PDB file of C-alpha atoms in Angstrom:
ATOM      1  CA  UNK A  24      22.982   2.722 -11.176  1.00 63.00           C
ATOM      2  CA  UNK A  25      24.360   1.283  -7.961  1.00 72.00           C
ATOM      3  CA  UNK A  26      22.088   3.519  -5.895  1.00 73.00           C
ATOM      4  CA  UNK A  27      19.009   2.419  -7.870  1.00 72.00           C
ATOM      5  CA  UNK A  28      19.873  -1.239  -7.349  1.00 75.00           C
ATOM      6  CA  UNK A  29      20.244  -0.624  -3.607  1.00 75.00           C
ATOM      7  CA  UNK A  30      16.786   0.992  -3.508  1.00 73.00           C
ATOM      8  CA  UNK A  31      15.328  -1.896  -5.497  1.00 74.00           C
ATOM      9  CA  UNK A  32      16.940  -4.469  -3.216  1.00 77.00           C
ATOM     10  CA  UNK A  33      15.643  -2.646  -0.119  1.00 82.00           C
ATOM     11  CA  UNK A  34      12.123  -2.570  -1.582  1.00 77.00           C
ATOM     12  CA  UNK A  35      12.223  -6.274  -2.458  1.00 77.00           C
ATOM     13  CA  UNK A  36      13.459  -7.266   0.993  1.00 76.00           C
ATOM     14  CA  UNK A  37      10.787  -5.111   2.653  1.00 76.00           C
ATOM     15  CA  UNK A  38       8.023  -6.645   0.560  1.00 69.00           C
ATOM     16  CA  UNK A  39       9.346 -10.132   1.252  1.00 73.00           C
ATOM     17  CA  UNK A  40       9.409  -9.541   5.001  1.00 73.00           C
ATOM     18  CA  UNK A  41       6.016  -7.866   5.337  1.00 68.00           C
ATOM     19  CA  UNK A  42       4.013  -9.737   2.669  1.00 66.00           C
ATOM     20  CA  UNK A  43       3.528 -12.671   5.016  1.00 63.00           C
ATOM     21  CA  UNK A  44       1.505 -10.461   7.370  1.00 61.00           C
ATOM     22  CA  UNK A  45      -1.237 -10.162   4.764  1.00 57.00           C
ATOM     23  CA  UNK A  46      -1.592 -13.955   4.640  1.00 57.00           C
ATOM     24  CA  UNK A  47      -1.535 -14.438   8.419  1.00 55.00           C
ATOM     25  CA  UNK A  48      -5.234 -13.734   9.035  1.00 51.00           C
ATOM     26  CA  UNK A  49      -7.515 -16.241  10.733  1.00 49.00           C
ATOM     27  CA  UNK A  50      -9.291 -18.649   8.439  1.00 50.00           C
ATOM     28  CA  UNK A  51      -6.709 -18.962   5.696  1.00 53.00           C
ATOM     29  CA  UNK A  52      -6.593 -16.289   3.036  1.00 51.00           C
ATOM     30  CA  UNK A  53      -9.580 -14.224   4.178  1.00 64.00           C
ATOM     31  CA  UNK A  54      -7.318 -11.345   5.196  1.00 71.00           C
ATOM     32  CA  UNK A  55      -5.970 -10.938   1.684  1.00 74.00           C
ATOM     33  CA  UNK A  56      -9.453 -11.301   0.175  1.00 77.00           C
ATOM     34  CA  UNK A  57     -10.899  -8.641   2.478  1.00 78.00           C
ATOM     35  CA  UNK A  58      -7.933  -6.368   1.784  1.00 78.00           C
ATOM     36  CA  UNK A  59      -8.357  -6.709  -1.982  1.00 78.00           C
ATOM     37  CA  UNK A  60     -12.097  -6.112  -1.847  1.00 79.00           C
ATOM     38  CA  UNK A  61     -11.735  -3.050   0.404  1.00 83.00           C
ATOM     39  CA  UNK A  62      -8.874  -1.575  -1.626  1.00 81.00           C
ATOM     40  CA  UNK A  63     -10.409  -2.343  -5.025  1.00 82.00           C
ATOM     41  CA  UNK A  64     -10.987   1.340  -5.943  1.00 86.00           C
ATOM     42  CA  UNK A  65      -7.443   2.217  -4.880  1.00 87.00           C
ATOM     43  CA  UNK A  66      -5.997  -0.705  -6.857  1.00 84.00           C
ATOM     44  CA  UNK A  67      -7.917   0.336  -9.980  1.00 86.00           C
ATOM     45  CA  UNK A  68      -6.792   3.962  -9.602  1.00 88.00           C
ATOM     46  CA  UNK A  69      -3.143   2.987  -9.091  1.00 86.00           C
ATOM     47  CA  UNK A  70      -3.333   0.628 -12.067  1.00 87.00           C
ATOM     48  CA  UNK A  71      -4.649   3.414 -14.280  1.00 88.00           C
ATOM     49  CA  UNK A  72      -2.022   5.854 -13.020  1.00 87.00           C
ATOM     50  CA  UNK A  73       0.759   3.322 -13.603  1.00 85.00           C
ATOM     51  CA  UNK A  74      -0.294   2.785 -17.220  1.00 86.00           C
ATOM     52  CA  UNK A  75      -0.693   6.538 -17.760  1.00 88.00           C
ATOM     53  CA  UNK A  76       2.724   7.173 -16.196  1.00 85.00           C
ATOM     54  CA  UNK A  77       4.301   4.606 -18.508  1.00 83.00           C
ATOM     55  CA  UNK A  78       2.646   6.235 -21.514  1.00 85.00           C
ATOM     56  CA  UNK A  79       3.769   9.717 -20.473  1.00 86.00           C
ATOM     57  CA  UNK A  80       7.353   8.535 -19.967  1.00 80.00           C
ATOM     58  CA  UNK A  81       7.490   7.179 -23.517  1.00 81.00           C
ATOM     59  CA  UNK A  82       5.697  10.237 -24.887  1.00 84.00           C
ATOM     60  CA  UNK A  83       8.164  12.597 -23.183  1.00 81.00           C
ATOM     61  CA  UNK A  84      11.118  10.585 -24.426  1.00 77.00           C
ATOM     62  CA  UNK A  85       9.850  10.497 -28.013  1.00 78.00           C
ATOM     63  CA  UNK A  86       8.842  14.182 -28.044  1.00 83.00           C
ATOM     64  CA  UNK A  87      12.279  15.220 -26.829  1.00 77.00           C
ATOM     65  CA  UNK A  88      13.900  13.505 -29.792  1.00 75.00           C
ATOM     66  CA  UNK A  89      11.292  14.782 -32.256  1.00 79.00           C
ATOM     67  CA  UNK A  90      11.777  18.353 -31.045  1.00 82.00           C
ATOM     68  CA  UNK A  91      15.570  18.142 -31.118  1.00 75.00           C
ATOM     69  CA  UNK A  92      15.645  16.662 -34.601  1.00 76.00           C
ATOM     70  CA  UNK A  93      18.669  14.469 -34.055  1.00 74.00           C
ATOM     71  CA  UNK A  94      19.595  11.529 -31.886  1.00 70.00           C
ATOM     72  CA  UNK A  95      23.106  10.785 -30.691  1.00 73.00           C
ATOM     73  CA  UNK A  96      24.392   7.543 -29.239  1.00 72.00           C
ATOM     74  CA  UNK A  97      25.283   9.257 -25.973  1.00 72.00           C
ATOM     75  CA  UNK A  98      21.697  10.493 -25.600  1.00 68.00           C
ATOM     76  CA  UNK A  99      20.394   6.976 -25.985  1.00 68.00           C
ATOM     77  CA  UNK A 100      22.888   5.620 -23.473  1.00 70.00           C
ATOM     78  CA  UNK A 101      22.322   8.344 -20.866  1.00 70.00           C
ATOM     79  CA  UNK A 102      18.645   9.078 -21.144  1.00 70.00           C
ATOM     80  CA  UNK A 103      17.146   6.199 -23.118  1.00 67.00           C
ATOM     81  CA  UNK A 104      18.040   3.325 -20.811  1.00 72.00           C
ATOM     82  CA  UNK A 105      16.746   5.091 -17.703  1.00 72.00           C
ATOM     83  CA  UNK A 106      13.478   6.009 -19.408  1.00 75.00           C
ATOM     84  CA  UNK A 107      12.947   2.482 -20.652  1.00 76.00           C
ATOM     85  CA  UNK A 108      13.618   1.095 -17.178  1.00 79.00           C
ATOM     86  CA  UNK A 109      11.107   3.564 -15.742  1.00 77.00           C
ATOM     87  CA  UNK A 110       8.590   2.613 -18.424  1.00 79.00           C
ATOM     88  CA  UNK A 111       8.931  -1.106 -17.791  1.00 82.00           C
ATOM     89  CA  UNK A 112       8.720  -0.643 -14.015  1.00 83.00           C
ATOM     90  CA  UNK A 113       5.499   1.360 -14.304  1.00 82.00           C
ATOM     91  CA  UNK A 114       4.101  -1.021 -16.901  1.00 83.00           C
ATOM     92  CA  UNK A 115       4.991  -3.997 -14.684  1.00 84.00           C
ATOM     93  CA  UNK A 116       3.227  -2.415 -11.702  1.00 85.00           C
ATOM     94  CA  UNK A 117       0.170  -1.907 -13.896  1.00 84.00           C
ATOM     95  CA  UNK A 118       0.228  -5.547 -15.015  1.00 87.00           C
ATOM     96  CA  UNK A 119       0.581  -6.849 -11.441  1.00 86.00           C
ATOM     97  CA  UNK A 120      -2.254  -4.626 -10.196  1.00 84.00           C
ATOM     98  CA  UNK A 121      -4.431  -5.737 -13.116  1.00 86.00           C
ATOM     99  CA  UNK A 122      -3.760  -9.357 -12.206  1.00 86.00           C
ATOM    100  CA  UNK A 123      -4.563  -8.814  -8.524  1.00 83.00           C
ATOM    101  CA  UNK A 124      -7.817  -7.025  -9.348  1.00 83.00           C
ATOM    102  CA  UNK A 125      -8.905  -9.677 -11.867  1.00 83.00           C
ATOM    103  CA  UNK A 126     -10.939 -12.771 -11.098  1.00 78.00           C
ATOM    104  CA  UNK A 127      -8.037 -14.994 -12.125  1.00 79.00           C
ATOM    105  CA  UNK A 128      -5.702 -13.254  -9.697  1.00 79.00           C
ATOM    106  CA  UNK A 129      -8.213 -13.467  -6.880  1.00 78.00           C
ATOM    107  CA  UNK A 130      -8.767 -17.149  -7.646  1.00 78.00           C
ATOM    108  CA  UNK A 131      -4.989 -17.656  -7.512  1.00 78.00           C
ATOM    109  CA  UNK A 132      -4.986 -16.075  -4.050  1.00 75.00           C
ATOM    110  CA  UNK A 133      -7.905 -18.283  -2.983  1.00 73.00           C
ATOM    111  CA  UNK A 134     -10.545 -15.544  -2.835  1.00 76.00           C
ATOM    112  CA  UNK A 135     -12.950 -16.876  -5.470  1.00 67.00           C
ATOM    113  CA  UNK A 136     -14.628 -20.095  -4.411  1.00 61.00           C
ATOM    114  CA  UNK A 137     -16.660 -20.568  -7.602  1.00 62.00           C
ATOM    115  CA  UNK A 138     -17.048 -18.327 -10.583  1.00 57.00           C
ATOM    116  CA  UNK A 139     -20.728 -19.052 -11.308  1.00 63.00           C
ATOM    117  CA  UNK A 140     -22.368 -19.716  -7.964  1.00 56.00           C
ATOM    118  CA  UNK A 141     -26.074 -20.467  -8.248  1.00 58.00           C
ATOM    119  CA  UNK A 142     -28.139 -19.658  -5.191  1.00 54.00           C
TER     120      UNK A 142
END
């Protein structure tokens, strides 16, 4: 568990350090908006894969217990907690990517000037 927390801390520090580079483009937030629009297919694919990965983790966990026929407390402690953490991490990534790809998320980042622009 200590090793996982070190990896998580390293990832959070790295994101914190390098996330400011995405917002440092000329003209305000245009760098982030261009990045989101160019990476939209990749974001949608990663979002789908994150949700599928979360579903497969739960499916594998449940099928293992169905096939075995019995559940012990030690199994839940050893395997169950790690699988639930993996599920919630993948599900959280899917939720964040869904928010970034949505109009509300892009408006939060300053990419949408008006929702119903009439020309």
